[in-house]
Amino acid sequence: MKIAVDAMGGDYAPTEVVKGVEMARDLHPDMEFLLFGPKDQVEPLVANTERITLVHTEQVIEMGEEPVKAIKAKKDSSMVKAAEAVHNGEADAFLSGGNTGALLAAGLFIVGRIKGIERPALTTTLPMVEGPNDKFVMLDVGANADSRAFHLYQYAFMGAYYADAVLGIQKPRVGLLNNGTEADKGDKLHKAVHELLAANHDLNFIGNVESRELLNGAADVVVTDGFTGNAALKSTEGTALTMLNLIKRSIINGGLKDKLGAYLLKDTFNDINTKLDYSKYGGAVLIGVKAPVVKMHGSSKATTVRNTLGQIHTMVKSNTVGKIVDYFNTHADAMKAIKQEAKNN
């Protein structure tokens, strides 16, 4: 499999991106890489060119640029060229740690939306502290701020296929993020989504879930709109980081007993830190487009790059996108009927 990588995407690019690519190359003998970026900046960093091809580009899309305008104006940027490689069949997947909006635009307008899917969704994997599995997926976490009931209905199917194919969770439990667990909770949108999901027996729909229970195993697939999902994601990340920093500061500012206790609990703290480290699961996937398009965090270091490429390896090998395409092709008429029903309601 061949992966197109935006070597200039991220706070520590291209150095950490190249390191991560080489780590993934050594780990996965069936992977090849197309590295896109200015050759004078990228080439000196590559220690071994085995299964790595450098593709020179003159431009780079910066973090602060307006996404769609940047995609249109910078045709010779590392991000655009990497996306075009996937569109042209020269690569099987596309990875970047750069401008999130630009990556979403490149995925939608260059790689292309799967027929039958109205809105691709940004999907992330998070740790499950308690419950039957050690992780779960949540979508949408930022691709679409405004969503309709039918969009969330489709998210549920895409999320379920992803959880099965990539995380190995058979018959994943699908939950709708809401402000209460009762079926009649929420606004008009969430009530409509709940009704649609509850009526479909292809899904293992377990009903509404609350944000406070996400890390405690509430569901294997959490469905939400992009605005709410992004807010919930950042709140969860922020709370975890704040608690870890609070414990660290308390130990540093404490006395000898505190420091001794911390030393004795060192392994425990390391386990907690590892458990809450969502970066080990890879990047956020734009699911609903014709090939894997993955956004890793802008601050990603080499290990996260390697992990994200491992995630892509699993997606390509398990044919996640192909399975989604097959399902939506097979159920095209049913989807049209449900879309009309959602519109009428």
Coordinates of C-alpha atoms in Angstrom, one line a residue:
M1 CA 0.0 0.0 0.0
K2 CA 1.2 3.5 -0.8
I3 CA 0.5 6.5 1.5
A4 CA 0.7 10.1 0.5
V5 CA 2.2 12.2 3.4
D6 CA 2.1 16.0 3.7
A7 CA 5.7 16.3 5.1
M8 CA 5.1 20.0 5.9
G9 CA 2.0 19.5 8.0
G10 CA 2.4 20.1 11.7
D11 CA 4.3 22.2 14.3
Y12 CA 7.4 20.0 14.1
A13 CA 7.3 19.3 10.4
P14 CA 9.2 18.2 8.4
T15 CA 11.6 16.8 11.0
E16 CA 9.2 14.7 13.1
V17 CA 7.1 13.7 10.1
V18 CA 10.1 12.2 8.3
K19 CA 11.2 10.4 11.5
G20 CA 7.7 9.0 12.0
V21 CA 7.5 7.9 8.4
E22 CA 10.8 6.0 8.6
M23 CA 9.6 4.4 11.9
A24 CA 6.4 3.2 10.2
R25 CA 8.3 2.0 7.1
D26 CA 10.5 -0.2 9.3
L27 CA 7.5 -1.5 11.2
H28 CA 5.3 -2.3 8.1
P29 CA 7.2 -3.9 5.2
D30 CA 4.1 -3.7 3.0
M31 CA 3.9 0.1 3.1
E32 CA 5.4 2.7 0.7
F33 CA 5.4 6.4 1.1
L34 CA 5.2 9.5 -1.1
L35 CA 6.6 12.4 0.9
F36 CA 5.4 15.8 -0.4
G37 CA 7.3 19.1 0.3
P38 CA 10.2 21.3 -0.7
K39 CA 13.0 18.9 -1.6
D40 CA 15.7 21.0 0.0
Q41 CA 13.9 20.9 3.4
V42 CA 12.8 17.2 3.3
E43 CA 15.5 15.3 1.5
P44 CA 18.3 16.0 4.1
L45 CA 16.2 14.5 6.8
V46 CA 15.6 11.2 5.2
A47 CA 18.2 8.7 6.5
N48 CA 17.1 5.8 4.3
T49 CA 15.1 6.2 1.1
E50 CA 13.9 2.6 1.0
R51 CA 10.2 2.6 0.0
I52 CA 10.1 6.4 0.4
T53 CA 9.7 8.7 -2.7
L54 CA 10.2 12.4 -2.4
V55 CA 7.8 14.6 -4.4
H56 CA 8.9 18.3 -4.6
T57 CA 6.4 21.0 -4.1
E58 CA 7.0 24.7 -4.0
Q59 CA 4.2 25.8 -1.6
V60 CA 3.0 25.1 2.0
I61 CA -0.4 25.8 3.4
E62 CA 0.0 27.6 6.7
M63 CA -2.1 27.0 9.8
G64 CA -3.7 30.3 9.8
E65 CA -4.8 30.4 6.2
E66 CA -8.5 30.4 5.1
P67 CA -9.0 26.7 4.1
V68 CA -10.9 26.8 0.8
K69 CA -9.1 29.8 -0.5
A70 CA -5.7 28.2 0.4
I71 CA -6.7 24.9 -1.4
K72 CA -7.7 26.8 -4.5
A73 CA -4.7 29.3 -4.5
K74 CA -1.9 26.9 -3.6
K75 CA -2.2 24.2 -6.2
D76 CA 1.5 23.3 -5.8
S77 CA 1.3 22.9 -2.0
S78 CA 2.3 19.7 -0.2
M79 CA -1.2 19.2 1.1
V80 CA -2.9 19.6 -2.3
K81 CA -0.5 17.5 -4.1
A82 CA -0.8 14.7 -1.5
A83 CA -4.6 14.8 -1.9
E84 CA -4.3 14.7 -5.7
A85 CA -2.1 11.6 -5.5
V86 CA -5.0 9.8 -3.8
H87 CA -7.5 11.2 -6.3
N88 CA -5.4 10.0 -9.2
G89 CA -4.9 6.5 -7.8
E90 CA -1.2 7.0 -7.1
A91 CA -1.7 6.5 -3.3
D92 CA -4.2 4.6 -1.1
A93 CA -4.5 7.2 1.7
F94 CA -3.5 10.7 2.7
L95 CA -2.0 12.0 6.0
S96 CA -1.4 15.5 7.2
G97 CA -0.9 17.4 10.5
G98 CA -1.5 20.7 8.9
N99 CA -4.4 23.2 8.7
T100 CA -7.5 21.2 9.7
G101 CA -9.9 23.2 7.6
A102 CA -7.7 22.9 4.5
L103 CA -7.4 19.1 5.0
L104 CA -11.2 18.8 5.3
A105 CA -11.6 20.8 2.1
A106 CA -8.9 18.8 0.3
G107 CA -10.6 15.5 1.4
L108 CA -14.0 16.7 0.2
F109 CA -13.2 18.5 -3.0
I110 CA -10.1 16.6 -4.2
V111 CA -10.3 13.1 -2.8
G112 CA -14.1 13.2 -3.2
R113 CA -17.2 12.2 -1.3
I114 CA -18.6 8.6 -1.4
K115 CA -21.8 8.5 -3.4
G116 CA -24.8 8.4 -1.2
I117 CA -23.1 10.1 1.8
E118 CA -24.2 13.6 2.3
R119 CA -21.7 14.8 4.9
P120 CA -18.3 13.2 5.6
A121 CA -17.6 13.3 9.4
L122 CA -14.4 13.7 11.3
T123 CA -13.9 10.7 13.5
T124 CA -11.6 10.3 16.5
T125 CA -10.6 7.5 18.8
L126 CA -10.6 8.1 22.6
P127 CA -9.7 5.9 25.6
M128 CA -12.3 4.0 27.5
V129 CA -11.3 3.9 31.2
E130 CA -14.0 1.4 32.2
G131 CA -16.2 -0.8 30.0
P132 CA -15.9 -3.8 27.7
N133 CA -13.2 -2.2 25.4
D134 CA -10.2 0.1 25.9
K135 CA -11.3 2.7 23.4
F136 CA -14.3 4.1 21.5
V137 CA -14.9 6.3 18.5
M138 CA -16.8 9.6 18.3
L139 CA -18.1 11.4 15.2
D140 CA -18.5 14.1 14.1
V141 CA -15.9 16.1 16.0
G142 CA -15.6 19.1 13.8
A143 CA -16.2 18.6 10.1
N144 CA -19.8 20.0 10.2
A145 CA -20.9 22.6 12.7
D146 CA -24.5 22.4 11.4
S147 CA -26.1 18.9 10.8
R148 CA -29.5 17.5 10.0
A149 CA -31.0 14.3 11.4
F150 CA -30.2 12.3 8.3
H151 CA -26.5 13.3 8.6
L152 CA -26.2 11.9 12.1
Y153 CA -28.1 8.8 11.0
Q154 CA -25.4 8.2 8.4
Y155 CA -22.6 9.0 10.9
A156 CA -23.8 6.0 13.0
F157 CA -23.3 3.5 10.1
M158 CA -19.9 4.9 9.2
G159 CA -18.8 4.9 12.8
A160 CA -20.0 1.3 13.3
Y161 CA -18.0 0.1 10.3
Y162 CA -14.9 2.0 11.5
A163 CA -15.1 0.5 15.0
D164 CA -15.5 -3.0 13.6
A165 CA -12.8 -2.8 10.9
V166 CA -10.2 -0.7 12.6
L167 CA -10.7 -1.2 16.4
G168 CA -11.9 -4.8 16.1
I169 CA -15.1 -4.2 18.1
Q170 CA -17.7 -6.6 16.8
K171 CA -21.3 -5.3 16.8
P172 CA -20.3 -2.0 18.4
R173 CA -22.7 -0.3 20.7
V174 CA -23.9 2.9 19.1
G175 CA -25.0 5.8 21.3
L176 CA -26.4 9.3 20.6
L177 CA -24.7 12.1 22.6
N178 CA -27.5 13.9 24.3
N179 CA -28.3 15.9 27.5
G180 CA -30.0 12.8 29.1
T181 CA -30.4 9.1 28.6
E182 CA -34.2 9.1 28.3
A183 CA -35.5 8.6 24.7
D184 CA -37.5 11.8 24.8
K185 CA -34.6 14.0 25.8
G186 CA -33.0 16.7 23.7
D187 CA -34.0 19.2 21.1
K188 CA -36.0 18.5 17.9
L189 CA -32.9 17.3 16.1
H190 CA -31.8 14.8 18.7
K191 CA -35.3 13.4 19.1
A192 CA -35.6 12.9 15.3
V193 CA -32.1 11.2 15.2
H194 CA -33.1 8.9 18.1
E195 CA -36.2 7.9 16.3
L196 CA -34.4 7.1 13.1
L197 CA -31.6 5.1 14.8
A198 CA -34.0 3.1 17.0
A199 CA -36.0 2.0 14.0
N200 CA -33.0 0.5 12.2
H201 CA -32.1 -3.0 13.3
D202 CA -28.8 -3.2 11.3
L203 CA -27.3 -1.1 14.2
N204 CA -26.7 -2.1 17.8
F205 CA -28.3 1.2 18.9
I206 CA -28.4 1.5 22.7
G207 CA -30.0 5.0 22.9
N208 CA -28.8 8.3 24.3
V209 CA -25.6 8.7 26.2
E210 CA -24.3 11.6 28.4
S211 CA -21.0 13.3 28.0
R212 CA -19.9 12.6 31.6
E213 CA -20.1 8.8 30.9
L214 CA -18.1 8.8 27.6
L215 CA -14.8 7.6 29.1
N216 CA -16.6 5.2 31.3
G217 CA -17.7 2.9 28.5
A218 CA -21.1 4.4 27.7
A219 CA -20.8 3.3 24.0
D220 CA -18.4 2.1 21.4
V221 CA -19.5 4.6 18.8
V222 CA -20.8 8.0 20.0
V223 CA -22.7 10.0 17.3
T224 CA -23.1 13.7 17.5
D225 CA -23.1 16.9 15.4
G226 CA -19.7 18.5 14.7
F227 CA -20.2 21.5 16.9
T228 CA -21.2 19.5 20.0
G229 CA -18.6 16.8 19.3
N230 CA -15.8 19.3 19.0
A231 CA -16.8 21.0 22.2
A232 CA -17.1 17.6 24.0
L233 CA -13.7 16.4 22.7
K234 CA -11.9 19.6 23.8
S235 CA -13.6 19.6 27.1
T236 CA -12.6 15.9 27.7
E237 CA -9.0 16.5 26.6
G238 CA -8.8 19.7 28.7
T239 CA -10.1 18.1 31.8
A240 CA -7.7 15.2 31.6
L241 CA -4.7 17.5 31.1
T242 CA -5.9 19.9 33.9
M243 CA -6.2 17.0 36.4
L244 CA -2.7 15.6 35.5
N245 CA -1.2 19.1 35.9
L246 CA -3.0 19.7 39.1
I247 CA -1.6 16.5 40.6
K248 CA 1.9 17.3 39.3
R249 CA 1.8 20.9 40.8
S250 CA 0.5 19.5 44.2
I251 CA 3.4 17.1 44.4
I252 CA 6.0 19.8 43.4
N253 CA 4.6 22.3 45.9
G254 CA 4.1 19.7 48.7
G255 CA 6.4 18.4 51.3
L256 CA 8.6 15.4 51.7
K257 CA 5.7 13.1 52.3
D258 CA 4.0 14.2 49.0
K259 CA 7.2 13.6 47.0
L260 CA 7.9 10.3 48.6
G261 CA 4.3 9.2 48.0
A262 CA 4.6 10.3 44.4
Y263 CA 7.8 8.3 44.0
L264 CA 6.1 5.2 45.3
L265 CA 3.1 5.8 43.0
K266 CA 5.3 6.5 40.0
D267 CA 4.2 3.4 38.0
T268 CA 0.5 4.2 38.8
F269 CA 0.8 7.7 37.5
N270 CA 2.6 6.4 34.4
D271 CA -0.3 4.0 33.8
I272 CA -2.9 6.7 34.2
N273 CA -1.0 9.0 31.8
T274 CA -0.7 6.2 29.2
K275 CA -4.4 5.4 29.6
L276 CA -5.5 9.0 28.9
D277 CA -3.0 9.5 26.0
Y278 CA -5.4 9.6 23.0
S279 CA -2.5 10.2 20.6
K280 CA -1.5 6.6 20.7
Y281 CA -4.6 5.7 18.7
G282 CA -3.5 7.9 15.8
G283 CA -5.3 10.8 14.1
A284 CA -8.8 11.9 13.3
V285 CA -10.2 10.3 10.2
L286 CA -12.4 12.1 7.7
I287 CA -14.8 9.2 7.1
G288 CA -17.2 9.3 4.1
V289 CA -14.7 10.2 1.4
K290 CA -13.3 7.8 -1.2
A291 CA -10.1 6.9 0.6
P292 CA -8.6 7.3 4.1
V293 CA -7.9 11.0 4.8
V294 CA -6.4 11.4 8.3
K295 CA -5.6 14.5 10.3
M296 CA -3.0 14.1 13.1
H297 CA -2.6 16.7 15.8
G298 CA -0.5 19.7 14.8
S299 CA 1.9 19.0 17.7
S300 CA 2.5 15.4 16.8
K301 CA 6.0 14.0 17.3
A302 CA 7.5 11.0 15.5
T303 CA 5.9 8.4 17.6
T304 CA 2.4 9.8 17.0
V305 CA 3.2 9.9 13.2
R306 CA 4.2 6.3 13.4
N307 CA 1.0 5.3 15.3
T308 CA -1.2 7.2 12.9
L309 CA 0.4 5.5 9.9
G310 CA -0.3 2.2 11.7
Q311 CA -3.9 3.3 12.0
I312 CA -4.0 4.0 8.2
H313 CA -2.4 0.6 7.6
T314 CA -5.3 -1.1 9.4
M315 CA -7.8 1.0 7.5
V316 CA -6.4 0.2 4.1
K317 CA -5.8 -3.5 4.9
S318 CA -9.3 -4.0 6.3
N319 CA -10.9 -2.1 3.3
T320 CA -12.9 0.1 5.7
V321 CA -13.8 2.6 2.9
G322 CA -14.8 -0.2 0.5
K323 CA -17.1 -1.7 3.1
I324 CA -18.8 1.6 3.7
V325 CA -19.2 2.1 -0.1
D326 CA -20.7 -1.4 -0.5
Y327 CA -23.2 -0.7 2.3
F328 CA -24.4 2.6 1.0
N329 CA -24.6 1.2 -2.6
T330 CA -26.7 -1.8 -1.4
H331 CA -29.0 0.4 0.7
A332 CA -29.3 3.4 -1.6
D333 CA -33.1 3.2 -2.0
A334 CA -33.6 2.7 1.8
M335 CA -31.3 5.7 2.5
K336 CA -33.4 7.9 0.1
A337 CA -36.6 6.9 1.8
I338 CA -35.2 7.6 5.3
K339 CA -33.8 11.0 4.0
Q340 CA -37.3 11.9 2.8
E341 CA -38.8 10.7 6.1
A342 CA -36.4 12.8 8.1
K343 CA -37.1 15.8 5.9
N344 CA -40.9 15.4 6.4
N345 CA -40.5 15.2 10.2

